[in-house]
Short mmCIF file of C-alpha atoms in Angstrom, two decimals:
data_model
loop_
_atom_site.label_atom_id
_atom_site.label_comp_id
_atom_site.label_asym_id
_atom_site.label_seq_id
_atom_site.Cartn_x
_atom_site.Cartn_y
_atom_site.Cartn_z
CA MET A 248 -203.86 38.74 50.92
CA PRO A 249 -207.68 38.60 51.13
CA GLU A 250 -209.11 35.61 52.93
CA THR A 251 -210.43 32.76 50.81
CA PRO A 252 -214.24 32.46 50.99
CA THR A 253 -215.56 29.37 52.77
CA LEU A 254 -218.82 27.51 52.38
CA ALA A 255 -220.09 29.40 55.43
CA ASP A 256 -219.40 32.69 53.62
CA LEU A 257 -221.28 31.57 50.51
CA VAL A 258 -224.46 30.42 52.29
CA ALA A 259 -224.66 33.13 54.98
CA PRO A 260 -226.91 34.05 56.71
CA LEU A 261 -227.92 30.37 56.55
CA GLY A 262 -225.74 28.09 58.66
CA VAL A 263 -223.73 25.36 56.94
CA SER A 264 -225.56 22.57 58.78
CA GLN A 265 -228.93 24.09 57.81
CA PHE A 266 -227.77 24.34 54.20
CA PHE A 267 -226.88 20.64 54.17
CA GLN A 268 -230.15 19.71 55.88
CA ASP A 269 -232.68 21.86 54.03
CA VAL A 270 -231.16 23.10 50.76
CA GLN A 271 -228.48 20.87 49.24
CA GLY A 272 -229.98 18.57 46.65
CA GLU A 273 -233.49 19.88 47.36
CA THR A 274 -233.98 23.38 46.03
CA TYR A 275 -232.20 26.37 44.53
CA ARG A 276 -231.42 29.27 46.87
CA ARG A 277 -230.15 32.79 46.29
CA PHE A 278 -227.84 34.35 48.89
CA GLU A 279 -227.52 38.11 48.59
CA GLY A 280 -224.20 39.76 49.33
CA ARG A 281 -222.26 42.99 49.32
CA ALA A 282 -221.19 44.30 45.91
CA GLY A 283 -217.49 43.76 45.26
CA ARG A 284 -216.96 41.08 47.90
CA PHE A 285 -215.65 38.60 45.30
CA ALA A 286 -213.68 41.10 43.19
CA ASP A 287 -210.32 39.84 44.45
CA LEU A 288 -211.02 36.33 43.19
CA LEU A 289 -210.50 37.41 39.59
CA PRO A 290 -209.71 41.06 38.82
CA TRP A 291 -209.95 41.90 35.12
CA PRO A 292 -206.13 42.29 34.76
CA ALA A 293 -205.72 38.75 36.11
CA LEU A 294 -208.20 37.39 33.56
CA ASN A 295 -206.46 39.31 30.78
CA ALA A 296 -203.13 37.79 31.85
CA ILE A 297 -204.62 34.27 31.73
CA LEU A 298 -205.91 34.84 28.20
CA ARG A 299 -202.56 36.30 27.14
CA GLN A 300 -200.18 33.83 28.77
CA HIS A 301 -201.86 30.43 28.31
CA ARG A 302 -202.54 28.20 25.32
CA LEU A 303 -206.24 27.61 25.80
CA GLU A 304 -207.56 25.06 23.34
CA PHE A 305 -211.20 24.58 22.38
CA PRO A 306 -213.44 23.56 24.12
CA ARG A 307 -211.71 24.66 27.34
CA LEU A 308 -211.96 28.25 26.08
CA ARG A 309 -215.00 28.81 23.90
CA LEU A 310 -217.63 31.33 22.90
CA ALA A 311 -221.37 30.66 22.76
CA LEU A 312 -224.16 32.74 21.25
CA ASP A 313 -227.89 31.99 21.49
CA GLY A 314 -227.19 28.46 22.67
CA THR A 315 -224.78 27.67 19.83
CA PRO A 316 -220.95 27.47 19.92
CA VAL A 317 -219.17 30.16 17.93
CA PRO A 318 -216.71 28.52 15.47
CA MET A 319 -213.28 28.66 17.07
CA GLU A 320 -211.68 29.39 13.69
CA SER A 321 -213.34 32.79 13.78
CA TYR A 322 -211.35 33.98 16.81
CA THR A 323 -208.20 31.79 16.97
CA ASP A 324 -205.47 30.77 14.59
CA LEU A 325 -203.07 27.83 14.75
CA VAL A 326 -199.37 28.58 15.15
CA PRO A 327 -196.71 25.99 14.18
CA THR A 328 -194.39 24.91 16.97
CA ARG A 329 -190.65 24.33 16.56
CA ARG A 330 -190.96 20.64 17.40
CA SER A 331 -194.21 19.39 15.96
CA GLY A 332 -197.86 20.24 15.45
CA THR A 333 -199.63 23.51 16.06
CA VAL A 334 -201.03 25.39 19.05
CA PRO A 335 -203.99 27.78 19.20
CA ARG A 336 -203.44 31.51 19.53
CA LEU A 337 -206.22 33.91 20.45
CA GLN A 338 -206.88 36.72 17.99
CA ALA A 339 -207.80 39.70 20.13
CA ALA A 340 -209.78 41.73 17.58
CA PRO A 341 -212.27 39.07 16.38
CA PHE A 342 -212.49 37.59 19.90
CA THR A 343 -213.62 40.88 21.44
CA GLU A 344 -215.83 41.60 18.42
CA HIS A 345 -217.78 38.42 19.18
CA LEU A 346 -218.10 39.55 22.80
CA ARG A 347 -219.41 42.96 21.72
CA GLY A 348 -221.90 41.11 19.53
CA GLY A 349 -223.37 39.31 22.53
CA ALA A 350 -221.32 36.10 22.75
CA THR A 351 -220.58 34.56 26.15
CA MET A 352 -217.02 33.56 26.97
CA VAL A 353 -216.59 30.26 28.83
CA LEU A 354 -213.31 29.13 30.39
CA ASP A 355 -213.35 25.71 32.05
CA ALA A 356 -211.29 24.65 35.09
CA ILE A 357 -210.03 28.15 35.79
CA GLN A 358 -209.03 26.98 39.28
CA GLU A 359 -205.91 25.56 37.56
CA LEU A 360 -204.98 28.99 36.18
CA SER A 361 -205.66 31.31 39.14
CA ASP A 362 -204.28 30.97 42.68
CA PRO A 363 -207.21 32.76 44.41
CA ILE A 364 -209.75 30.58 42.56
CA GLY A 365 -207.62 27.48 43.18
CA ASP A 366 -207.64 28.30 46.90
CA LEU A 367 -211.42 28.74 46.73
CA ALA A 368 -211.82 25.33 45.06
CA ARG A 369 -209.66 23.68 47.74
CA SER A 370 -211.64 25.41 50.50
CA LEU A 371 -214.97 24.25 49.10
CA GLU A 372 -213.68 20.71 48.50
CA HIS A 373 -212.67 20.60 52.18
CA ASP A 374 -216.13 21.77 53.29
CA LEU A 375 -218.25 19.83 50.76
CA ARG A 376 -216.10 16.66 50.73
CA GLU A 377 -216.43 16.52 46.95
CA SER A 378 -214.19 17.52 44.04
CA VAL A 379 -214.88 21.05 42.77
CA GLN A 380 -214.35 22.43 39.27
CA VAL A 381 -214.69 26.15 38.60
CA ASN A 382 -215.78 27.49 35.19
CA LEU A 383 -215.87 31.15 34.20
CA TYR A 384 -218.65 32.87 32.24
CA ALA A 385 -218.34 36.44 30.97
CA GLY A 386 -220.71 38.38 28.72
CA TRP A 387 -221.62 41.91 27.69
CA GLY A 388 -224.69 41.68 25.46
CA VAL A 389 -228.40 41.05 25.85
CA THR A 390 -228.51 37.51 24.42
CA HIS A 391 -228.25 34.23 26.28
CA GLY A 392 -225.28 31.93 25.90
CA PHE A 393 -227.24 28.71 26.46
CA ASP A 394 -230.85 27.61 26.07
CA VAL A 395 -232.90 26.35 29.02
CA HIS A 396 -231.09 23.31 30.37
CA TRP A 397 -230.28 21.25 33.44
CA ASP A 398 -226.89 20.12 34.72
CA ASP A 399 -225.87 16.71 36.05
CA HIS A 400 -224.00 18.29 38.97
CA ASP A 401 -224.75 20.74 41.76
CA ALA A 402 -223.33 24.25 41.46
CA PHE A 403 -222.67 27.46 43.32
CA ILE A 404 -222.75 30.51 41.08
CA ILE A 405 -220.69 33.43 42.35
CA GLN A 406 -221.44 36.77 40.68
CA VAL A 407 -218.01 38.42 40.64
CA ALA A 408 -218.92 41.54 38.65
CA GLY A 409 -221.98 42.98 36.93
CA ARG A 410 -225.41 41.34 36.78
CA LYS A 411 -227.12 38.41 35.06
CA ARG A 412 -230.78 37.45 34.70
CA TRP A 413 -231.71 33.94 35.84
CA ARG A 414 -234.97 32.13 35.17
CA MET A 415 -235.55 29.00 37.23
CA HIS A 416 -237.90 26.30 35.91
CA GLY A 417 -237.41 23.68 38.62
CA PRO A 418 -236.84 19.91 38.20
CA THR A 419 -238.95 17.55 36.09
CA ARG A 420 -237.25 14.34 37.28
CA PRO A 421 -235.89 13.77 40.81
CA ALA A 422 -232.08 13.55 40.93
CA PRO A 423 -231.44 12.80 37.23
CA LEU A 424 -228.09 11.32 36.21
CA HIS A 425 -225.84 11.85 33.22
CA ARG A 426 -226.28 8.16 32.40
CA ASP A 427 -229.91 7.46 33.24
CA VAL A 428 -232.76 5.18 32.18
CA GLU A 429 -234.72 8.17 30.88
CA GLN A 430 -234.22 11.87 30.38
CA PRO A 431 -236.17 14.58 32.23
CA GLU A 432 -239.13 16.08 30.39
CA ARG A 433 -238.84 19.65 29.17
CA PRO A 434 -240.07 22.17 31.76
CA GLY A 435 -242.96 24.58 31.56
CA GLU A 436 -242.91 28.29 32.34
CA PRO A 437 -240.35 29.66 34.82
CA ILE A 438 -241.20 29.48 38.51
CA ASP A 439 -238.82 32.32 39.37
CA ASP A 440 -237.21 35.21 37.50
CA PHE A 441 -234.55 37.39 39.12
CA VAL A 442 -231.30 39.27 38.52
CA LEU A 443 -228.18 37.98 40.26
CA GLU A 444 -226.28 41.03 41.40
CA ASP A 445 -222.58 41.66 42.03
CA GLY A 446 -221.72 39.88 45.31
CA ASP A 447 -224.66 37.45 45.20
CA VAL A 448 -224.38 33.65 45.30
CA LEU A 449 -226.84 31.16 43.81
CA TYR A 450 -227.01 27.46 44.61
CA VAL A 451 -228.56 25.20 41.94
CA PRO A 452 -229.01 21.44 42.53
CA ARG A 453 -228.57 19.04 39.66
CA GLY A 454 -231.65 18.49 37.52
CA HIS A 455 -233.07 21.99 38.06
CA TRP A 456 -233.85 23.53 34.65
CA HIS A 457 -232.68 27.12 34.19
CA ASP A 458 -231.62 29.66 31.59
CA VAL A 459 -229.39 32.70 31.96
CA THR A 460 -229.49 35.95 29.99
CA ALA A 461 -227.20 38.97 29.90
CA VAL A 462 -228.86 42.30 30.67
CA GLY A 463 -226.93 44.57 28.31
CA GLU A 464 -223.97 45.20 30.60
CA MET A 465 -220.78 43.52 31.66
CA SER A 466 -221.18 40.31 33.68
CA LEU A 467 -218.60 37.92 35.12
CA HIS A 468 -219.55 34.91 37.20
CA LEU A 469 -217.93 31.69 38.37
CA THR A 470 -219.72 28.35 38.46
CA LEU A 471 -218.37 25.99 41.09
CA GLY A 472 -219.59 22.53 40.13
CA PHE A 473 -219.51 19.44 42.33
CA SER A 474 -221.14 16.00 42.22
CA PRO A 475 -222.28 14.61 45.59
CA ALA A 476 -221.88 10.84 45.97
CA THR A 477 -224.95 8.79 45.04
CA GLY A 478 -226.19 5.27 45.63
CA ILE A 479 -225.02 4.43 42.10
CA ASP A 480 -221.48 5.45 43.12
CA LEU A 481 -221.75 3.22 46.19
CA VAL A 482 -222.87 0.22 44.10
CA SER A 483 -219.96 0.76 41.69
CA TRP A 484 -217.58 0.82 44.67
CA LEU A 485 -219.12 -2.39 46.01
CA ALA A 486 -218.69 -4.06 42.62
CA ASP A 487 -214.96 -3.41 42.82
CA LYS A 488 -214.84 -4.72 46.40
CA LEU A 489 -216.59 -7.93 45.31
CA ARG A 490 -213.73 -8.74 42.95
CA ALA A 491 -212.13 -10.26 46.04
CA SER A 492 -214.91 -12.86 46.10
CA THR A 493 -214.37 -16.16 44.27
CA ALA A 494 -218.11 -16.57 43.82
CA PHE A 495 -218.37 -13.21 42.05
CA ARG A 496 -215.29 -13.84 39.90
CA GLN A 497 -216.45 -17.24 38.71
CA ASP A 498 -218.33 -17.74 35.45
CA LEU A 499 -222.08 -17.84 35.78
CA PRO A 500 -223.60 -21.32 35.14
CA ARG A 501 -225.20 -20.32 31.84
CA PHE A 502 -225.48 -23.96 30.72
CA GLY A 503 -226.17 -25.45 34.16
CA THR A 504 -229.48 -26.63 35.49
CA ALA A 505 -232.14 -24.31 36.85
CA GLU A 506 -231.23 -25.50 40.34
CA GLN A 507 -227.55 -24.63 39.79
CA ARG A 508 -228.40 -21.13 38.58
CA ALA A 509 -230.71 -20.62 41.54
CA ALA A 510 -228.01 -21.84 43.92
CA ARG A 511 -225.47 -19.43 42.41
CA ALA A 512 -227.94 -16.55 42.69
CA ALA A 513 -228.49 -17.41 46.36
CA ALA A 514 -224.73 -17.51 46.98
CA LEU A 515 -224.20 -14.16 45.29
CA ARG A 516 -227.10 -12.60 47.18
CA ALA A 517 -225.70 -13.84 50.49
CA GLU A 518 -222.25 -12.36 49.82
CA LEU A 519 -223.75 -9.11 48.59
CA GLU A 520 -225.97 -8.82 51.67
CA ALA A 521 -222.94 -9.44 53.87
CA THR A 522 -221.29 -6.32 52.42
CA LEU A 523 -224.35 -4.16 53.07
CA THR A 524 -223.59 -3.53 56.72
CA THR A 525 -225.17 -0.64 58.60
CA ASP A 526 -221.93 1.34 58.22
CA VAL A 527 -221.54 0.72 54.47
CA VAL A 528 -222.29 4.36 53.61
CA ASP A 529 -219.70 5.58 56.13
CA ARG A 530 -217.10 3.13 54.80
CA PHE A 531 -217.73 4.16 51.22
CA LEU A 532 -217.55 7.89 51.91
CA ALA A 533 -214.38 7.55 54.00
CA GLU A 534 -212.65 5.54 51.28
CA ARG A 535 -213.87 7.98 48.61
CA ASP A 536 -212.36 10.85 50.60
CA SER A 537 -209.07 9.07 51.26
CA ALA A 538 -208.65 8.35 47.53
CA ALA A 539 -209.27 11.97 46.45
CA PRO A 540 -206.12 13.33 44.76
CA ALA A 541 -203.90 16.12 45.99
CA HIS A 542 -204.19 19.49 44.30
CA PRO A 543 -201.03 20.14 42.26
CA ARG A 544 -198.90 22.89 43.77
CA VAL A 545 -195.12 22.76 43.41
CA GLY A 546 -193.04 24.63 45.98
CA LEU A 547 -189.86 25.42 44.05
CA PRO A 548 -187.02 25.86 44.67
CA TRP A 549 -187.24 24.16 48.04
CA ALA A 550 -189.26 21.12 47.00
CA ALA A 551 -186.41 20.11 44.67
CA THR A 552 -183.64 21.02 47.12
CA PRO A 553 -182.01 18.53 49.55
CA GLY A 554 -183.31 19.38 53.00
CA LEU A 555 -186.57 20.61 51.45
CA LEU A 556 -187.39 23.33 53.99
CA PRO A 557 -185.75 26.78 54.24
CA ASP A 558 -183.81 27.39 57.47
CA GLY A 559 -186.25 29.88 58.98
CA ASP A 560 -189.24 28.60 60.94
CA GLU A 561 -191.43 31.42 59.63
CA THR A 562 -191.75 29.47 56.38
CA GLU A 563 -195.36 28.58 55.57
CA VAL A 564 -196.53 25.20 54.32
CA ARG A 565 -199.89 24.18 52.92
CA PHE A 566 -201.55 20.75 52.91
CA LEU A 567 -202.74 19.84 49.40
CA VAL A 568 -205.35 17.12 50.02
CA PRO A 569 -208.63 18.80 51.06
CA ARG A 570 -210.45 15.53 51.87
CA ALA A 571 -207.74 13.64 53.74
CA VAL A 572 -208.92 11.38 56.56
CA LEU A 573 -207.38 10.96 60.03
CA GLU A 574 -207.91 7.84 62.14
CA GLU A 575 -206.72 7.79 65.75
CA ASP A 576 -206.21 4.46 67.48
CA ASP A 577 -204.04 2.95 70.23
CA GLY A 578 -201.56 5.82 70.51
CA ARG A 579 -201.12 6.12 66.75
CA VAL A 580 -202.63 8.31 64.06
CA THR A 581 -203.21 7.15 60.48
CA LEU A 582 -203.33 9.63 57.61
CA LEU A 583 -205.29 8.51 54.54
CA ALA A 584 -204.63 10.91 51.69
CA ASP A 585 -204.19 10.84 47.91
CA GLY A 586 -204.80 7.09 47.90
CA LYS A 587 -201.92 6.51 50.34
CA ARG A 588 -201.76 5.38 53.95
CA PHE A 589 -199.31 6.78 56.51
CA VAL A 590 -199.04 5.76 60.19
CA PHE A 591 -197.46 8.12 62.73
CA ALA A 592 -197.04 8.30 66.48
CA GLY A 593 -199.95 9.92 68.30
CA ALA A 594 -197.79 12.98 69.05
CA ALA A 595 -198.22 14.02 65.42
CA THR A 596 -202.01 14.33 65.79
CA PRO A 597 -202.23 18.06 66.68
CA LEU A 598 -199.83 18.91 63.85
CA LEU A 599 -201.83 16.89 61.31
CA LYS A 600 -205.15 18.36 62.42
CA ALA A 601 -203.76 21.87 61.92
CA LEU A 602 -202.46 20.97 58.46
CA LEU A 603 -205.71 19.36 57.32
CA ASP A 604 -207.46 22.71 57.70
CA GLY A 605 -205.84 23.55 54.36
CA SER A 606 -204.80 27.09 55.26
CA PRO A 607 -201.11 28.14 55.21
CA GLN A 608 -199.33 27.16 58.43
CA ALA A 609 -195.99 28.48 59.68
CA VAL A 610 -193.44 25.83 60.65
CA LYS A 611 -192.99 27.61 63.98
CA ARG A 612 -196.68 27.33 64.86
CA LEU A 613 -196.79 23.65 63.91
CA ALA A 614 -193.80 22.96 66.16
CA GLU A 615 -195.55 24.73 69.04
CA LEU A 616 -198.72 22.66 68.55
CA SER A 617 -196.96 19.32 68.92
CA GLU A 618 -194.73 17.77 71.56
CA LEU A 619 -192.12 16.99 68.92
CA ASP A 620 -188.79 18.79 68.74
CA ARG A 621 -188.03 21.23 65.95
CA GLY A 622 -185.86 18.82 63.98
CA THR A 623 -188.50 16.09 64.05
CA VAL A 624 -191.22 18.50 62.93
CA ARG A 625 -189.09 19.70 60.02
CA ALA A 626 -188.28 16.13 58.99
CA PHE A 627 -191.97 15.23 59.25
CA LEU A 628 -192.97 18.16 57.01
CA GLY A 629 -190.20 17.28 54.59
CA GLU A 630 -191.52 13.74 54.23
CA LEU A 631 -195.05 15.02 53.51
CA THR A 632 -193.56 17.32 50.88
CA THR A 633 -191.68 14.42 49.29
CA GLN A 634 -194.98 12.49 49.11
CA GLY A 635 -196.64 15.38 47.27
CA LEU A 636 -199.01 16.15 50.16
CA LEU A 637 -197.50 19.46 51.21
CA SER A 638 -196.42 22.63 49.41
CA ILE A 639 -193.74 25.00 50.68
CA GLY A 640 -194.36 28.72 50.54
#
């Protein structure tokens, strides 16, 4: 099986640390690559199987032409179910006719429908420490699917097949938000105009205006969107923490004297300032990571079988929480994952560190890494599976 691309692969020849320091959140950057290097992420037969085997309702699956959605009724029909309601069914002939006419196909959250893309999303979430959603865009014409626009999230664009023309207009408001006090002004003329080729990667920070146009040939790209934590996120987190404070839970003295309102403001300010310690950013990010959910991956039949693990130690397991946090202290190790807290003996540390890499790990190798006996390792892995943190096979 081909190796899953990592963040280092996407930003090469730039180093990951240099990307974080000089590029992320600051400027767009194109990374050229070898044609075909992403072909195994989504071969055309795999995409055809997804379209054939799944009930993809609008707007998850949609067509767009010249910046306008194509009416879904023109390429799907609704089929009655035996129990109740109806489900959408793709009509192949009108669907492909729209594509021949220049429409762009969009399929949201394709990481939930494709194992290679799901593995890519988990890999990037591990490296970026943020949730990643992957959307697919495919087109064949010479029109553009969407007018010049900006997104409220950062994105990596992976050109899987074909080519696409990109025009970059730059930002008109620093770090705009989806919910903001004002919207960015419309941009002027493009500052860059280039064709993203098969194997290339493009990074686009949020707020950077751009438009994309097909070039009269087949094009398939993936957009990997993620939203880095902001100061607004931190303040929202603090607001929840302050629910523990009586002063913040109490009614404000609307009908009190001016002195009483001033005294309450001073009390609230003092408590708020006490929470703004020098490590408040670290605390927020660590808790944000520890609360990130596991990626769903069910390892049947073993996950539903008493004993959980097959007999052979060549069985591979995979940790499902890309942003889990480990804390080592006083001969113990604490695992914070999926909003849960687990405390283990320090001997489990090497095993946990290997698992948190996110790549498949053989039971035999995990047993060799730790000082625990085979039975204890298997029981340990079984418990993680029961908690939904580990997938078998």
